C-alpha cells in the first residue's frame, strides 16, 4: 500500500467503543504537530492523513487543544515503561491489548528477537490491517481480549509484557480479573502496564457516553489482593508530566488538575508478577 491510498473508515460508528481508538489516534496526531511535542507520534499523523473519516467533527468533539496532552503524557509514560522492560528482556513477548490504531511497536523499535502481538476486536484489526502489514516479529490478532482462545497461539516461555492503554475500563470487573489471572497462569514472569479510571468513570459514562465505560477502581493496589502473584511496582497520575506542556494556559490548567483529587481520575499502573 502506498502512502497516497485513502482508507475508508466511515463504517466506524460514532460513539462506539471501537470509535474511541480514532479519538486517541486523532489526539496523538494533533500533538505531533505541537512545536515541542511530548510524544511526537508521526505515525499517528500519517495514519490520520490516510484515513477517510469525519476528522472535522472529531476536532470539534475532542477539544484537542486541551486533550492532546492527556493522551500524549499517558502514551509517553507507557512507552517509557515498555522501553525499560524491552531493554531488560530483549527476548520478550509483548501483548499490546486494545491496540486500536496505535503504532507503539514502530515508536519503540523493539529488537528483532522480540515477538510483538497487537490485539483488538476483529473489526478494529480488520481496519488496522488496511493501514499496517504484519511483518517478522509482529502480528495482529483480531479477538476480544475476554476470549481465551487467542492466547493459545502465543509462546509462553518468554518474559511477557502486557500493555493495555485505554482498554481495561471498557471491560467488566470480572473480565479484567479473569484476563489478568489467565496471563499470570500462563506466563512464568512479566509486567503489566495499564491505566485505570476511578469509579467515577463508569458513573460519568452512564450520563455522557451511553455507559461504554464499565469499570473503575479507586486504588489499583487492591488488585494485589485479587491475584497474589501481582506486585505493584509503580504508578502515577496521567498528568504527572504536565511541566512539559508547551502551552502556558494548558500547563497551568494541568498544574491545577494535579493539585486536586481530579489527578486520580486516570492513573497509570505498572505491576510485576
Ligand atoms: C480508547 S481506545 C484505545 C486504543 C489504543 N490503545 C490507543 O491508546 O490509541 C480502546 C480500544 O480498546 C478496544 N477494546 C475494547 N474492548 C475490547 C475487547 N473486549 N477486546 C479487545 N479490544 C477491546 C477498542 O476496540 C479500542 O480499540
mmCIF file of C-alpha atoms and ligand atoms in Angstrom:
data_model
loop_
_atom_site.group_PDB
_atom_site.id
_atom_site.type_symbol
_atom_site.label_atom_id
_atom_site.label_comp_id
_atom_site.label_asym_id
_atom_site.label_seq_id
_atom_site.Cartn_x
_atom_site.Cartn_y
_atom_site.Cartn_z
ATOM 1 C CA UNK A 1 0.000 0.000 0.000
ATOM 2 C CA UNK A 2 1.377 3.459 -0.809
ATOM 3 C CA UNK A 3 1.021 6.453 1.491
ATOM 4 C CA UNK A 4 -1.262 8.034 -1.150
ATOM 5 C CA UNK A 5 -4.044 5.431 -0.725
ATOM 6 C CA UNK A 6 -7.013 6.694 1.334
ATOM 7 C CA UNK A 7 -8.536 4.084 3.600
ATOM 8 C CA UNK A 8 -12.276 4.364 4.249
ATOM 9 C CA UNK A 9 -13.168 4.127 7.981
ATOM 10 C CA UNK A 10 -16.661 5.633 7.615
ATOM 11 C CA UNK A 11 -18.246 2.398 8.930
ATOM 12 C CA UNK A 12 -16.811 3.046 12.441
ATOM 13 C CA UNK A 13 -19.937 4.050 14.361
ATOM 14 C CA UNK A 14 -19.640 7.415 16.093
ATOM 15 C CA UNK A 15 -19.627 6.901 19.888
ATOM 16 C CA UNK A 16 -18.909 3.151 19.790
ATOM 17 C CA UNK A 17 -16.105 1.528 21.825
ATOM 18 C CA UNK A 18 -14.198 0.946 18.538
ATOM 19 C CA UNK A 19 -14.521 4.641 17.695
ATOM 20 C CA UNK A 20 -12.566 5.535 20.848
ATOM 21 C CA UNK A 21 -9.361 4.395 19.155
ATOM 22 C CA UNK A 22 -9.885 7.000 16.430
ATOM 23 C CA UNK A 23 -10.229 9.647 19.171
ATOM 24 C CA UNK A 24 -6.855 8.749 20.681
ATOM 25 C CA UNK A 25 -5.291 8.414 17.230
ATOM 26 C CA UNK A 26 -6.542 11.864 16.312
ATOM 27 C CA UNK A 27 -5.191 13.382 19.541
ATOM 28 C CA UNK A 28 -1.752 11.782 19.062
ATOM 29 C CA UNK A 29 -1.716 13.072 15.508
ATOM 30 C CA UNK A 30 -2.680 16.558 16.659
ATOM 31 C CA UNK A 31 0.022 16.542 19.333
ATOM 32 C CA UNK A 32 2.681 15.503 16.830
ATOM 33 C CA UNK A 33 2.229 18.948 15.202
ATOM 34 C CA UNK A 34 2.997 20.714 18.500
ATOM 35 C CA UNK A 35 6.144 22.894 18.451
ATOM 36 C CA UNK A 36 7.615 20.833 21.324
ATOM 37 C CA UNK A 37 5.796 17.504 21.347
ATOM 38 C CA UNK A 38 5.820 15.242 24.388
ATOM 39 C CA UNK A 39 5.112 12.096 22.348
ATOM 40 C CA UNK A 40 5.582 13.308 18.761
ATOM 41 C CA UNK A 41 3.785 10.346 17.170
ATOM 42 C CA UNK A 42 4.372 10.964 13.464
ATOM 43 C CA UNK A 43 2.911 7.570 12.568
ATOM 44 C CA UNK A 44 -0.409 8.802 14.006
ATOM 45 C CA UNK A 45 -0.269 11.932 11.831
ATOM 46 C CA UNK A 46 0.455 9.768 8.798
ATOM 47 C CA UNK A 47 -2.454 7.446 9.670
ATOM 48 C CA UNK A 48 -4.917 10.323 10.073
ATOM 49 C CA UNK A 49 -3.826 11.648 6.666
ATOM 50 C CA UNK A 50 -4.514 8.272 5.123
ATOM 51 C CA UNK A 51 -7.848 7.522 6.837
ATOM 52 C CA UNK A 52 -11.040 8.823 5.318
ATOM 53 C CA UNK A 53 -13.152 9.872 8.346
ATOM 54 C CA UNK A 54 -15.059 12.899 9.571
ATOM 55 C CA UNK A 55 -11.982 14.445 11.222
ATOM 56 C CA UNK A 56 -13.600 17.912 11.287
ATOM 57 C CA UNK A 57 -16.350 16.528 13.544
ATOM 58 C CA UNK A 58 -13.682 14.747 15.599
ATOM 59 C CA UNK A 59 -11.809 18.007 16.052
ATOM 60 C CA UNK A 60 -14.971 19.779 17.293
ATOM 61 C CA UNK A 61 -15.795 16.917 19.628
ATOM 62 C CA UNK A 62 -12.380 16.143 21.128
ATOM 63 C CA UNK A 63 -11.200 19.648 22.122
ATOM 64 C CA UNK A 64 -7.654 18.716 21.079
ATOM 65 C CA UNK A 65 -6.026 21.922 22.369
ATOM 66 C CA UNK A 66 -6.502 20.503 25.889
ATOM 67 C CA UNK A 67 -6.957 16.757 25.443
ATOM 68 C CA UNK A 68 -3.946 16.160 23.174
ATOM 69 C CA UNK A 69 -1.703 16.348 26.256
ATOM 70 C CA UNK A 70 -3.678 13.801 28.247
ATOM 71 C CA UNK A 71 -3.141 11.213 25.544
ATOM 72 C CA UNK A 72 0.471 12.249 24.843
ATOM 73 C CA UNK A 73 1.512 12.159 28.529
ATOM 74 C CA UNK A 74 -0.206 8.813 29.031
ATOM 75 C CA UNK A 75 1.314 7.210 25.944
ATOM 76 C CA UNK A 76 4.784 8.597 26.739
ATOM 77 C CA UNK A 77 4.840 7.119 30.259
ATOM 78 C CA UNK A 78 3.632 3.770 28.912
ATOM 79 C CA UNK A 79 6.268 3.891 26.127
ATOM 80 C CA UNK A 80 8.988 4.600 28.715
ATOM 81 C CA UNK A 81 7.928 1.689 30.950
ATOM 82 C CA UNK A 82 7.712 -0.577 27.890
ATOM 83 C CA UNK A 83 11.149 0.519 26.620
ATOM 84 C CA UNK A 84 12.593 -0.177 30.053
ATOM 85 C CA UNK A 85 11.107 -3.702 30.003
ATOM 86 C CA UNK A 86 12.444 -4.302 26.476
ATOM 87 C CA UNK A 87 15.927 -3.175 27.499
ATOM 88 C CA UNK A 88 15.916 -5.802 30.294
ATOM 89 C CA UNK A 89 14.195 -8.520 28.216
ATOM 90 C CA UNK A 90 15.217 -8.378 24.547
ATOM 91 C CA UNK A 91 13.574 -11.807 24.013
ATOM 92 C CA UNK A 92 10.204 -10.659 25.392
ATOM 93 C CA UNK A 93 6.696 -11.383 24.202
ATOM 94 C CA UNK A 94 4.671 -8.163 24.085
ATOM 95 C CA UNK A 95 0.891 -8.301 24.268
ATOM 96 C CA UNK A 96 -0.386 -4.886 23.250
ATOM 97 C CA UNK A 97 -4.078 -5.237 24.069
ATOM 98 C CA UNK A 98 -6.780 -2.902 22.756
ATOM 99 C CA UNK A 99 -4.122 -1.547 20.390
ATOM 100 C CA UNK A 100 -6.580 0.308 18.151
ATOM 101 C CA UNK A 101 -4.530 2.147 15.503
ATOM 102 C CA UNK A 102 -1.630 2.834 17.861
ATOM 103 C CA UNK A 103 1.780 2.245 16.209
ATOM 104 C CA UNK A 104 3.534 1.679 19.542
ATOM 105 C CA UNK A 105 5.635 -1.150 18.043
ATOM 106 C CA UNK A 106 7.053 1.338 15.498
ATOM 107 C CA UNK A 107 7.658 4.010 18.142
ATOM 108 C CA UNK A 108 9.662 1.618 20.342
ATOM 109 C CA UNK A 109 11.701 -0.172 17.651
ATOM 110 C CA UNK A 110 11.926 -3.479 19.585
ATOM 111 C CA UNK A 111 14.871 -5.751 18.741
ATOM 112 C CA UNK A 112 14.257 -8.491 16.147
ATOM 113 C CA UNK A 113 14.239 -11.068 18.977
ATOM 114 C CA UNK A 114 11.011 -9.607 20.420
ATOM 115 C CA UNK A 115 7.661 -11.123 19.440
ATOM 116 C CA UNK A 116 5.028 -8.388 19.404
ATOM 117 C CA UNK A 117 1.274 -9.054 19.249
ATOM 118 C CA UNK A 118 -1.246 -6.269 18.670
ATOM 119 C CA UNK A 119 -4.704 -7.421 19.801
ATOM 120 C CA UNK A 120 -8.080 -5.748 19.370
ATOM 121 C CA UNK A 121 -11.641 -6.617 18.369
ATOM 122 C CA UNK A 122 -11.862 -8.353 14.966
ATOM 123 C CA UNK A 123 -13.474 -5.333 13.243
ATOM 124 C CA UNK A 124 -10.746 -2.997 14.565
ATOM 125 C CA UNK A 125 -7.971 -5.354 13.467
ATOM 126 C CA UNK A 126 -9.622 -5.598 10.029
ATOM 127 C CA UNK A 127 -9.383 -1.782 9.812
ATOM 128 C CA UNK A 128 -5.842 -1.803 11.159
ATOM 129 C CA UNK A 129 -4.728 -4.292 8.505
ATOM 130 C CA UNK A 130 -5.833 -1.794 5.865
ATOM 131 C CA UNK A 131 -3.196 0.575 7.304
ATOM 132 C CA UNK A 132 -0.345 -1.633 8.508
ATOM 133 C CA UNK A 133 1.023 -5.012 7.392
ATOM 134 C CA UNK A 134 2.126 -7.839 9.689
ATOM 135 C CA UNK A 135 5.897 -8.453 9.483
ATOM 136 C CA UNK A 136 8.571 -10.661 11.038
ATOM 137 C CA UNK A 137 8.237 -10.449 14.836
ATOM 138 C CA UNK A 138 4.952 -8.510 14.610
ATOM 139 C CA UNK A 139 1.444 -9.983 14.348
ATOM 140 C CA UNK A 140 -2.081 -8.681 14.766
ATOM 141 C CA UNK A 141 -4.813 -10.783 16.391
ATOM 142 C CA UNK A 142 -8.490 -9.951 15.915
ATOM 143 C CA UNK A 143 -10.259 -11.130 19.056
ATOM 144 C CA UNK A 144 -11.891 -9.819 22.161
ATOM 145 C CA UNK A 145 -9.311 -9.966 24.940
ATOM 146 C CA UNK A 146 -12.031 -11.552 27.064
ATOM 147 C CA UNK A 147 -11.964 -14.679 24.861
ATOM 148 C CA UNK A 148 -9.465 -17.331 25.894
ATOM 149 C CA UNK A 149 -8.586 -18.890 22.557
ATOM 150 C CA UNK A 150 -6.324 -16.115 21.196
ATOM 151 C CA UNK A 151 -3.767 -16.858 23.916
ATOM 152 C CA UNK A 152 -3.310 -20.421 22.635
ATOM 153 C CA UNK A 153 -1.116 -19.123 19.771
ATOM 154 C CA UNK A 154 1.205 -17.071 21.992
ATOM 155 C CA UNK A 155 4.550 -18.556 23.106
ATOM 156 C CA UNK A 156 4.566 -18.575 26.897
ATOM 157 C CA UNK A 157 8.241 -19.450 27.555
ATOM 158 C CA UNK A 158 9.455 -15.808 27.420
ATOM 159 C CA UNK A 159 9.108 -12.857 29.776
ATOM 160 C CA UNK A 160 5.831 -11.164 28.898
ATOM 161 C CA UNK A 161 4.804 -7.521 28.909
ATOM 162 C CA UNK A 162 1.109 -6.704 28.687
ATOM 163 C CA UNK A 163 0.385 -3.143 27.625
ATOM 164 C CA UNK A 164 -3.242 -2.024 27.814
ATOM 165 C CA UNK A 165 -3.691 1.698 27.275
ATOM 166 C CA UNK A 166 -7.255 2.953 27.455
ATOM 167 C CA UNK A 167 -8.665 -0.599 27.440
ATOM 168 C CA UNK A 168 -9.495 -2.126 30.815
ATOM 169 C CA UNK A 169 -12.156 0.471 31.685
ATOM 170 C CA UNK A 170 -14.258 -0.880 28.778
ATOM 171 C CA UNK A 171 -14.339 -4.369 30.327
ATOM 172 C CA UNK A 172 -16.370 -5.512 33.317
ATOM 173 C CA UNK A 173 -14.506 -6.152 36.564
ATOM 174 C CA UNK A 174 -14.952 -9.959 36.332
ATOM 175 C CA UNK A 175 -13.493 -9.811 32.798
ATOM 176 C CA UNK A 176 -10.499 -7.758 33.986
ATOM 177 C CA UNK A 177 -9.861 -10.207 36.820
ATOM 178 C CA UNK A 178 -10.164 -13.228 34.510
ATOM 179 C CA UNK A 179 -7.845 -11.692 31.893
ATOM 180 C CA UNK A 180 -5.081 -10.905 34.398
ATOM 181 C CA UNK A 181 -5.457 -14.333 36.009
ATOM 182 C CA UNK A 182 -5.138 -16.062 32.607
ATOM 183 C CA UNK A 183 -1.937 -14.118 31.883
ATOM 184 C CA UNK A 184 -0.285 -14.857 35.216
ATOM 185 C CA UNK A 185 -1.371 -18.535 34.974
ATOM 186 C CA UNK A 186 0.201 -18.934 31.535
ATOM 187 C CA UNK A 187 3.432 -16.944 31.814
ATOM 188 C CA UNK A 188 6.288 -17.527 34.257
ATOM 189 C CA UNK A 189 7.068 -13.823 34.752
ATOM 190 C CA UNK A 190 6.399 -10.427 33.318
ATOM 191 C CA UNK A 191 4.963 -6.977 33.797
ATOM 192 C CA UNK A 192 1.546 -5.468 33.229
ATOM 193 C CA UNK A 193 1.238 -1.810 32.287
ATOM 194 C CA UNK A 194 -2.196 -0.240 32.077
ATOM 195 C CA UNK A 195 -4.270 2.758 33.069
ATOM 196 C CA UNK A 196 -7.277 2.613 35.338
ATOM 197 C CA UNK A 197 -10.145 5.049 35.808
ATOM 198 C CA UNK A 198 -11.631 5.912 39.164
ATOM 199 C CA UNK A 199 -15.144 4.566 39.944
ATOM 200 C CA UNK A 200 -16.390 7.944 38.735
ATOM 201 C CA UNK A 201 -15.508 6.849 35.185
ATOM 202 C CA UNK A 202 -18.385 4.384 34.709
ATOM 203 C CA UNK A 203 -20.776 6.756 36.513
ATOM 204 C CA UNK A 204 -19.954 9.659 34.203
ATOM 205 C CA UNK A 205 -20.104 7.348 31.212
ATOM 206 C CA UNK A 206 -23.697 6.387 32.083
ATOM 207 C CA UNK A 207 -24.586 10.086 31.872
ATOM 208 C CA UNK A 208 -22.488 11.187 28.886
ATOM 209 C CA UNK A 209 -21.222 8.266 26.788
ATOM 210 C CA UNK A 210 -24.050 5.685 26.880
ATOM 211 C CA UNK A 211 -22.296 3.576 29.531
ATOM 212 C CA UNK A 212 -19.407 2.381 27.333
ATOM 213 C CA UNK A 213 -17.044 2.662 30.328
ATOM 214 C CA UNK A 214 -17.789 -0.328 32.571
ATOM 215 C CA UNK A 215 -15.088 -0.492 35.248
ATOM 216 C CA UNK A 216 -13.283 1.818 37.638
ATOM 217 C CA UNK A 217 -11.164 1.259 40.732
ATOM 218 C CA UNK A 218 -10.222 3.673 43.476
ATOM 219 C CA UNK A 219 -6.828 2.174 44.281
ATOM 220 C CA UNK A 220 -5.255 -0.285 41.842
ATOM 221 C CA UNK A 221 -3.154 -1.745 44.676
ATOM 222 C CA UNK A 222 -6.345 -3.632 45.512
ATOM 223 C CA UNK A 223 -5.541 -5.813 42.500
ATOM 224 C CA UNK A 224 -2.706 -7.406 44.513
ATOM 225 C CA UNK A 225 -5.468 -8.946 46.614
ATOM 226 C CA UNK A 226 -7.297 -10.241 43.533
ATOM 227 C CA UNK A 227 -4.228 -12.123 42.422
ATOM 228 C CA UNK A 228 -1.421 -12.858 44.901
ATOM 229 C CA UNK A 229 1.204 -13.035 42.100
ATOM 230 C CA UNK A 230 0.732 -9.345 41.253
ATOM 231 C CA UNK A 231 3.071 -6.737 42.794
ATOM 232 C CA UNK A 232 2.532 -3.054 42.186
ATOM 233 C CA UNK A 233 5.883 -1.586 41.037
ATOM 234 C CA UNK A 234 4.933 1.936 40.171
ATOM 235 C CA UNK A 235 2.005 4.205 39.476
ATOM 236 C CA UNK A 236 1.357 7.819 38.693
ATOM 237 C CA UNK A 237 -1.266 10.302 37.636
ATOM 238 C CA UNK A 238 -1.667 10.583 33.905
ATOM 239 C CA UNK A 239 -0.843 14.314 34.087
ATOM 240 C CA UNK A 240 2.420 13.883 36.000
ATOM 241 C CA UNK A 241 4.473 15.253 33.082
ATOM 242 C CA UNK A 242 2.490 18.480 32.854
ATOM 243 C CA UNK A 243 5.673 20.605 33.117
ATOM 244 C CA UNK A 244 6.471 19.554 29.550
ATOM 245 C CA UNK A 245 3.251 21.006 28.106
ATOM 246 C CA UNK A 246 4.389 23.816 25.786
ATOM 247 C CA UNK A 247 1.166 25.901 26.011
ATOM 248 C CA UNK A 248 1.269 28.067 29.155
ATOM 249 C CA UNK A 249 -2.519 28.205 29.839
ATOM 250 C CA UNK A 250 -2.917 24.459 29.323
ATOM 251 C CA UNK A 251 0.126 23.801 31.527
ATOM 252 C CA UNK A 252 -1.479 25.918 34.232
ATOM 253 C CA UNK A 253 -4.741 24.023 33.919
ATOM 254 C CA UNK A 254 -2.918 20.688 34.283
ATOM 255 C CA UNK A 255 -0.991 22.067 37.260
ATOM 256 C CA UNK A 256 -4.379 22.750 38.876
ATOM 257 C CA UNK A 257 -5.667 19.291 37.952
ATOM 258 C CA UNK A 258 -2.584 17.771 39.562
ATOM 259 C CA UNK A 259 -3.094 19.769 42.746
ATOM 260 C CA UNK A 260 -6.581 18.288 43.289
ATOM 261 C CA UNK A 261 -8.012 14.756 43.636
ATOM 262 C CA UNK A 262 -9.050 15.012 39.959
ATOM 263 C CA UNK A 263 -5.482 13.852 39.191
ATOM 264 C CA UNK A 264 -6.553 10.365 40.323
ATOM 265 C CA UNK A 265 -9.238 10.065 37.662
ATOM 266 C CA UNK A 266 -6.906 8.274 35.199
ATOM 267 C CA UNK A 267 -3.929 6.544 36.809
ATOM 268 C CA UNK A 268 -1.037 4.674 35.166
ATOM 269 C CA UNK A 269 -0.024 1.415 36.831
ATOM 270 C CA UNK A 270 2.887 -0.953 36.437
ATOM 271 C CA UNK A 271 2.695 -4.396 38.029
ATOM 272 C CA UNK A 272 5.143 -7.298 38.038
ATOM 273 C CA UNK A 273 4.453 -10.984 38.562
HETATM 274 C C1 LIG B 1 -9.646 4.176 23.847
HETATM 275 S S1 LIG B 1 -9.249 3.005 22.588
HETATM 276 C C2 LIG B 1 -7.502 2.898 22.879
HETATM 277 C C3 LIG B 1 -6.771 2.408 21.677
HETATM 278 C C4 LIG B 1 -5.249 2.429 21.819
HETATM 279 N N1 LIG B 1 -4.792 1.679 22.961
HETATM 280 C C5 LIG B 1 -4.785 3.877 21.934
HETATM 281 O O1 LIG B 1 -4.320 4.262 23.012
HETATM 282 O O2 LIG B 1 -4.898 4.590 20.943
HETATM 283 C C6 LIG B 1 -9.887 1.487 23.270
HETATM 284 C C7 LIG B 1 -9.587 0.259 22.409
HETATM 285 O O3 LIG B 1 -9.925 -0.902 23.149
HETATM 286 C C8 LIG B 1 -10.528 -1.820 22.258
HETATM 287 N N2 LIG B 1 -11.339 -2.768 23.014
HETATM 288 C C9 LIG B 1 -12.400 -2.502 23.817
HETATM 289 N N3 LIG B 1 -12.896 -3.642 24.324
HETATM 290 C C10 LIG B 1 -12.106 -4.636 23.833
HETATM 291 C C11 LIG B 1 -12.111 -6.047 23.997
HETATM 292 N N4 LIG B 1 -13.018 -6.667 24.765
HETATM 293 N N5 LIG B 1 -11.170 -6.773 23.356
HETATM 294 C C12 LIG B 1 -10.233 -6.165 22.579
HETATM 295 N N6 LIG B 1 -10.179 -4.829 22.400
HETATM 296 C C13 LIG B 1 -11.112 -4.084 23.010
HETATM 297 C C14 LIG B 1 -11.365 -0.931 21.352
HETATM 298 O O4 LIG B 1 -11.738 -1.619 20.171
HETATM 299 C C15 LIG B 1 -10.410 0.224 21.121
HETATM 300 O O5 LIG B 1 -9.566 -0.007 20.024
#
